[in-house]
XYZ file of N, CA, C and O in Angstrom:
496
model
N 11.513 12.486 -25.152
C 10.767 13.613 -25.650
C 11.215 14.857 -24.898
O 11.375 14.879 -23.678
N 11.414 15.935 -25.746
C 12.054 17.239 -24.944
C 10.851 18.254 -25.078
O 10.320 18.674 -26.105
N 10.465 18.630 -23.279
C 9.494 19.743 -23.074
C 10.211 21.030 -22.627
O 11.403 21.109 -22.327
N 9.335 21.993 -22.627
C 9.412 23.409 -22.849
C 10.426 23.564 -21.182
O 9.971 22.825 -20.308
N 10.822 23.835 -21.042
C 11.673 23.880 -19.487
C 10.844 24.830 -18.919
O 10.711 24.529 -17.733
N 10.236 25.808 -19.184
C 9.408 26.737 -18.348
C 7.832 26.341 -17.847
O 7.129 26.873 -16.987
N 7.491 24.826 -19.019
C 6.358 24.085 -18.472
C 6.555 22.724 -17.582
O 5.773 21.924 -17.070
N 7.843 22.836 -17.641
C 8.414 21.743 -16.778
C 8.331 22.486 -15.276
O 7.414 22.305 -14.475
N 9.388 23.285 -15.088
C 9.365 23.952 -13.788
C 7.814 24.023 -13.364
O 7.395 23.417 -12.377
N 7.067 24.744 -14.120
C 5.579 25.604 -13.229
C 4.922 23.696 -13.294
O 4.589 23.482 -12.128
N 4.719 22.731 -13.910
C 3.967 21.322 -13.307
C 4.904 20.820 -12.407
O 4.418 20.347 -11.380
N 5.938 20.800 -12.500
C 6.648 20.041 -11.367
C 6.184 21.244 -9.945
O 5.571 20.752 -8.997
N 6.403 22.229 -9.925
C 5.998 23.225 -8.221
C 4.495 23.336 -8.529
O 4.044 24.273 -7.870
N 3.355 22.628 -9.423
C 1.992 22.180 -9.405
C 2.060 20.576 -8.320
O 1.491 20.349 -7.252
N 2.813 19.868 -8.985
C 2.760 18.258 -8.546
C 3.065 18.191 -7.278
O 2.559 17.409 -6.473
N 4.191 19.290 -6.972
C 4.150 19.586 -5.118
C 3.013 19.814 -4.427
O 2.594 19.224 -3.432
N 2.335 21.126 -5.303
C 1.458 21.700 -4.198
C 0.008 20.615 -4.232
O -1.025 20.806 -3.590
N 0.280 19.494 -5.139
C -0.716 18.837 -5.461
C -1.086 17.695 -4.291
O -2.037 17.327 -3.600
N 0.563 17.337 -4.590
C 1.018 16.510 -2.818
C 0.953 16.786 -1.418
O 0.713 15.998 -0.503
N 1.137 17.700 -1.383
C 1.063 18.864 -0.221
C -0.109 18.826 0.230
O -0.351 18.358 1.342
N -1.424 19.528 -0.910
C -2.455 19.454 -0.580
C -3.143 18.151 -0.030
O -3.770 18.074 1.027
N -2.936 17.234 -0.848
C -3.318 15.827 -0.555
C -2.826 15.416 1.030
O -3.524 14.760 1.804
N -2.212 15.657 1.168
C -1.984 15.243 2.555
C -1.917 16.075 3.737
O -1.615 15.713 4.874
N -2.302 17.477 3.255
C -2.969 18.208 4.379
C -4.576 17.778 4.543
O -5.216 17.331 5.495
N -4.837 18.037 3.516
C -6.564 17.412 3.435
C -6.742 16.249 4.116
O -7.754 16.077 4.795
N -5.308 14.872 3.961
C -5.468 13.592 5.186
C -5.560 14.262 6.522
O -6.467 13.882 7.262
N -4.410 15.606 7.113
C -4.253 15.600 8.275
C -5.663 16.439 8.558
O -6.190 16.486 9.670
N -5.937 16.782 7.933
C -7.364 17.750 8.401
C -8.416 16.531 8.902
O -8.935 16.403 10.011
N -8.579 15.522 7.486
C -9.557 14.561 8.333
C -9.406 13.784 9.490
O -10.251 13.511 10.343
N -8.416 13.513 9.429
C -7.696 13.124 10.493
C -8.047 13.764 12.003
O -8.264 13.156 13.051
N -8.030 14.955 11.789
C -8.199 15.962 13.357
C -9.440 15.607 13.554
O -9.878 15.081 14.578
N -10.092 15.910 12.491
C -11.566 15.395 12.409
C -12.079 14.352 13.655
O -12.634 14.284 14.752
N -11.488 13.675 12.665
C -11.592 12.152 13.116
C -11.557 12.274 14.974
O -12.435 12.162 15.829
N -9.958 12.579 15.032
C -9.337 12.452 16.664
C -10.140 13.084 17.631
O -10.103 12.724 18.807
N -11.229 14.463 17.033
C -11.615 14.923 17.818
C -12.952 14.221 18.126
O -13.512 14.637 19.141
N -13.633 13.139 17.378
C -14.699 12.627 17.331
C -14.869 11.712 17.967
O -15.820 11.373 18.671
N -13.460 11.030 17.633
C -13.387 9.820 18.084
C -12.206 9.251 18.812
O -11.567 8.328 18.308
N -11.812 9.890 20.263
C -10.096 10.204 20.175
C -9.385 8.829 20.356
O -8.208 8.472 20.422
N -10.372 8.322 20.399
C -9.865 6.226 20.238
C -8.428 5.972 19.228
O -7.405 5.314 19.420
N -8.962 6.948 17.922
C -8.583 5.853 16.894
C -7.066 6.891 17.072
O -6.126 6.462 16.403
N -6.808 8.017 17.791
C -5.890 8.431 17.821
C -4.889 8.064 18.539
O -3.779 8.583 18.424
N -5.158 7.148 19.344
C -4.356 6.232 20.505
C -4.265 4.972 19.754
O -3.444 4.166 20.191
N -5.085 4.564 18.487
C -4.642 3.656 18.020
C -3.882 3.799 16.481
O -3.372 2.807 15.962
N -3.868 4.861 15.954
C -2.717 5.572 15.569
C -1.298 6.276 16.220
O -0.447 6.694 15.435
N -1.158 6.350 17.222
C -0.417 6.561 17.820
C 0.662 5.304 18.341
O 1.847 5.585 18.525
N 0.152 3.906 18.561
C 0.346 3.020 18.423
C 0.905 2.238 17.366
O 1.847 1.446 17.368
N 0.206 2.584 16.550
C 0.296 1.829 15.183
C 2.152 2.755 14.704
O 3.061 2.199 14.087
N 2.162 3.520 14.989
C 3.343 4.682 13.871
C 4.062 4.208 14.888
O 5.231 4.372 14.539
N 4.036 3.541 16.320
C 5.360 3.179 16.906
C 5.713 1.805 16.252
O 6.720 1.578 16.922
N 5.648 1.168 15.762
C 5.304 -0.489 15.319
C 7.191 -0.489 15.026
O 7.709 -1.204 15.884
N 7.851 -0.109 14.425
C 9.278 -0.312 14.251
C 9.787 -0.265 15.506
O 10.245 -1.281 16.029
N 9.761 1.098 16.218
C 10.103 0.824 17.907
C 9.742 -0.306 18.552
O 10.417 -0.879 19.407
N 8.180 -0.784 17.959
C 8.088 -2.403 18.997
C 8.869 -3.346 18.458
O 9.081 -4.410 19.039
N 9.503 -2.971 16.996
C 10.227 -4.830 16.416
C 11.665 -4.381 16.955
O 12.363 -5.354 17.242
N 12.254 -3.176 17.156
C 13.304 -3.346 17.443
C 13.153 -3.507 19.224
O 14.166 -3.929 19.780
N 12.300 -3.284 19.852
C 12.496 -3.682 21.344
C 12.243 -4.725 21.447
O 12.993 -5.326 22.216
N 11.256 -5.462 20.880
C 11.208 -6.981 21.177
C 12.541 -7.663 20.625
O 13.092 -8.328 21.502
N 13.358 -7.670 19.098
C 14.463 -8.001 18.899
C 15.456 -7.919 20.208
O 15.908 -8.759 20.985
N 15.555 -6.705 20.090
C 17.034 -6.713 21.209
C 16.607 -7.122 22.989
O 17.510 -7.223 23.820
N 15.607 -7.258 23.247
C 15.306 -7.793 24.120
C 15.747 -9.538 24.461
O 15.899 -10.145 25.521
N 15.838 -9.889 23.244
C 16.057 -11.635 23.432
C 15.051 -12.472 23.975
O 15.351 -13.653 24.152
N 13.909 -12.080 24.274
C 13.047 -12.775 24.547
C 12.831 -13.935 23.828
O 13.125 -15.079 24.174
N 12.245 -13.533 22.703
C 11.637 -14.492 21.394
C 12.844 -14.518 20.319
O 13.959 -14.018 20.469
N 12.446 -15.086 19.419
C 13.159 -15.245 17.933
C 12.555 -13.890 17.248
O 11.445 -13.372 17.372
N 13.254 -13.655 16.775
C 12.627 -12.667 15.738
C 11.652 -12.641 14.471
O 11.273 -11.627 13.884
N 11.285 -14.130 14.134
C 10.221 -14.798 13.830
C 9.174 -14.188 14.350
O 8.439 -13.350 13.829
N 9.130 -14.849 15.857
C 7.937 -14.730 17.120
C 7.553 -13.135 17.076
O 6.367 -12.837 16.934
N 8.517 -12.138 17.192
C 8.613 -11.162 17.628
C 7.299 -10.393 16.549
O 6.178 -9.930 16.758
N 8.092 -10.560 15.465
C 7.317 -9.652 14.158
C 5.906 -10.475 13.793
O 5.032 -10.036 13.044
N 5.874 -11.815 14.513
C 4.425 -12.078 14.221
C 3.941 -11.674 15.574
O 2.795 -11.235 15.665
N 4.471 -11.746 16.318
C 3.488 -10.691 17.271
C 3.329 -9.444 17.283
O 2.462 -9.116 18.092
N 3.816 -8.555 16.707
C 3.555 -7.202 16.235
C 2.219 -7.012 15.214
O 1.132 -6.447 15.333
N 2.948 -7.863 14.044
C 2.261 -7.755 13.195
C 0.432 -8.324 13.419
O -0.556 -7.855 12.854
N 0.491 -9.458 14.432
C -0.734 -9.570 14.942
C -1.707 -8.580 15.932
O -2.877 -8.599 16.318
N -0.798 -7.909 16.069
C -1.753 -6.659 17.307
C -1.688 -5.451 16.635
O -2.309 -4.499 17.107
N -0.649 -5.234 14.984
C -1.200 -4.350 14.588
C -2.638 -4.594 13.347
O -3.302 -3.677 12.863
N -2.794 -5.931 13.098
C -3.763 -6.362 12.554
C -5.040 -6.077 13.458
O -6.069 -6.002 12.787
N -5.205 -5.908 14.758
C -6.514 -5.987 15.775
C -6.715 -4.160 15.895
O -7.566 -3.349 16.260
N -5.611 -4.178 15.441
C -5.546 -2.010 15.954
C -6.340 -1.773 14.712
O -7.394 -1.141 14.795
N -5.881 -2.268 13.475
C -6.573 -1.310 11.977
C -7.769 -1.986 12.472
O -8.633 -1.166 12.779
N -8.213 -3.548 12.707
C -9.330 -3.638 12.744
C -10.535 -2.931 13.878
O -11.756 -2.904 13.723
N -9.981 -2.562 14.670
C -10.928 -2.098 15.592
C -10.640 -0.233 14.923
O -11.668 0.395 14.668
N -9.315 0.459 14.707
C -9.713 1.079 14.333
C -11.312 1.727 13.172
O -12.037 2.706 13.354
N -11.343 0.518 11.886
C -11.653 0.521 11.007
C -13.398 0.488 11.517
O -14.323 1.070 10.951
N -13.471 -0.387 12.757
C -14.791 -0.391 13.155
C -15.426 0.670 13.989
O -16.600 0.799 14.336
N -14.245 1.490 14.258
C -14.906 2.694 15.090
C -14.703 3.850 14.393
O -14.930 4.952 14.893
N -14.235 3.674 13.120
C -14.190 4.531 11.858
C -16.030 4.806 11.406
O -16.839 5.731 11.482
N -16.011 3.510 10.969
C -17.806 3.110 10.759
C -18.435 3.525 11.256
O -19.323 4.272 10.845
N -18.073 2.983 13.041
C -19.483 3.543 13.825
C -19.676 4.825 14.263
O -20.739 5.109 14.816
N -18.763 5.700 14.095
C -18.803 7.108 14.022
C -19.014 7.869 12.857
O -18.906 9.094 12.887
N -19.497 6.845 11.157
C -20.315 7.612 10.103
C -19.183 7.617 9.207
O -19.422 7.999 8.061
N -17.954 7.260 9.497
C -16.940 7.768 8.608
C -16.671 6.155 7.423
O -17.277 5.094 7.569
N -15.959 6.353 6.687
C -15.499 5.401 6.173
C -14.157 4.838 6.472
O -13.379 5.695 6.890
N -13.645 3.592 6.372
C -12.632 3.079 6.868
C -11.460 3.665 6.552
O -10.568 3.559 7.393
N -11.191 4.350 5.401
C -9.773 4.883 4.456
C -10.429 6.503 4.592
O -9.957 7.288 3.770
N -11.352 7.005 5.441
C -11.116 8.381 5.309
C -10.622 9.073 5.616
O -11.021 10.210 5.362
N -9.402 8.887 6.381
C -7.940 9.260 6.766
C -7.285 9.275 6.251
O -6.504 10.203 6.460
N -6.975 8.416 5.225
C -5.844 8.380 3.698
C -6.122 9.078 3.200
O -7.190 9.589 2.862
N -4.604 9.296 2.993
C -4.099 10.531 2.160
C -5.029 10.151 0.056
O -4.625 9.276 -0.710
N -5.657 10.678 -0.102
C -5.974 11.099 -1.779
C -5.530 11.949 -2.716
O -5.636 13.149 -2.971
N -4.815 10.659 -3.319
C -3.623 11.378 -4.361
C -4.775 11.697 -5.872
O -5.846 11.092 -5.822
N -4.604 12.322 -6.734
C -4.940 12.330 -7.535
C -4.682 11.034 -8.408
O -5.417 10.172 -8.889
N -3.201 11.293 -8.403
C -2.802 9.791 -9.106
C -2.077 8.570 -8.428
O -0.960 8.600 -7.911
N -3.097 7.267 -8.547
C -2.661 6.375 -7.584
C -1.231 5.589 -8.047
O -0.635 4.820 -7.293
N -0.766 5.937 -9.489
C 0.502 5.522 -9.913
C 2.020 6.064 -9.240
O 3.076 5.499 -8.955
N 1.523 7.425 -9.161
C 2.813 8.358 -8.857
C 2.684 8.810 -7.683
O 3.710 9.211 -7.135
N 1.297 8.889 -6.893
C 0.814 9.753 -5.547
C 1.145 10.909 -5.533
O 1.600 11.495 -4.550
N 0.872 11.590 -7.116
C 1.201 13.544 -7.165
C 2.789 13.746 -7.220
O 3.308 14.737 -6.707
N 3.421 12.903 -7.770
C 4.695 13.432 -7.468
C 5.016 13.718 -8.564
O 5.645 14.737 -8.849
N 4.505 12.575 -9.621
C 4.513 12.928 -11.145
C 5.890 12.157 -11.469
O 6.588 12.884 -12.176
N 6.474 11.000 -11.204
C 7.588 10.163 -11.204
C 6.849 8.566 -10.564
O 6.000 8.301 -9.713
N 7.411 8.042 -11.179
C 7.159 6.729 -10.608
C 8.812 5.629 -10.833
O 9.394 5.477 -11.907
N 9.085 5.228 -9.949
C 10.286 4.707 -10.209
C 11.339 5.835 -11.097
O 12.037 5.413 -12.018
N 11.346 6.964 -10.782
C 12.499 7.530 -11.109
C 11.977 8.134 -12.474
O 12.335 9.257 -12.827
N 11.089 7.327 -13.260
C 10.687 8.005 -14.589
C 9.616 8.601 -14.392
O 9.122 8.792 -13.281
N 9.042 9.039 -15.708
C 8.125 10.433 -15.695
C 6.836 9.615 -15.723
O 6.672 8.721 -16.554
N 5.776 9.986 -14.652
C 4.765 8.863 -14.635
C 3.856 10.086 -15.679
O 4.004 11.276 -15.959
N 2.740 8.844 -16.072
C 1.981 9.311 -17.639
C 0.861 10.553 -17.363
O 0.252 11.216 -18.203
N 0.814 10.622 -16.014
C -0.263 11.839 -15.584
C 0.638 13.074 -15.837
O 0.086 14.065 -16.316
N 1.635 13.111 -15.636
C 3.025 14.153 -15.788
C 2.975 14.634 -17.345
O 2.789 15.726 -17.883
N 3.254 13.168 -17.873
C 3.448 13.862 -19.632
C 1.715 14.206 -19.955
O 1.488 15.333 -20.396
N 1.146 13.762 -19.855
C -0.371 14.684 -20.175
C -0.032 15.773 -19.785
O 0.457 16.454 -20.687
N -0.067 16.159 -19.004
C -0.069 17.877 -18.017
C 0.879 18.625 -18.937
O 0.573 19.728 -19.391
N 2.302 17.884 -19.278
C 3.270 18.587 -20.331
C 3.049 18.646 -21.858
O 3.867 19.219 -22.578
């Protein structure tokens, strides 16, 4: 289907600022959050190193690399969970840090796998 190229341009620099927004609005709650509760920011801080821990435990030789990534993956399972509980007990909800896309197909980008996701052709 062929759209207007001048309603293409102005929704596609919409679907940016749509994204944009969406995930400033995460980092805002977010500060929120850190300043409330500066726990969960040490356990975010943690959590976003998690590739640095599989490649230091790998090249370390300690374990198998089996061992390695189930031990990661087990202490980052205890981080969301304790995060998630001191999310709660400070009033918040567990995902109120995630980013909220409008659309959970495309996450505002208005593409999904390369094609035009269906929130896109509405808008066009």
């Amino acid at each position: 289907m062929g759209y207007n190229r001048d309603d293409l341009i102005r929704i596609k620099a919409e679907y940016r600022e749509k994204y944009q927004k969406a995930r400033r609005n995460a980092d805002m709650r977010a500060d929120e959050v850190y300043l409330r509760v500066p726990k969960v920011k040490e356990i975010d801080i943690a959590l976003s190193r998690t590739a640095l821990d599989i490649m230091s435990a790998l090249s370390s030789g300690k374990e198998s690399a089996d061992a390695a990534l189930a031990r990661v993956r087990a202490r980052n399972a205890e981080l969301m969970e304790e995060r998630g509980r001191l999310l709660i007990a400070a009033g918040y909800t567990e995902d109120y840090t995630d980013v909220r896309y409008d659309c959970s197909k495309c996450d505002d980008s208005g593409y999904v796998d390369g094609k035009m996701c269906e929130c896109m052709k509405r808008e066009l």
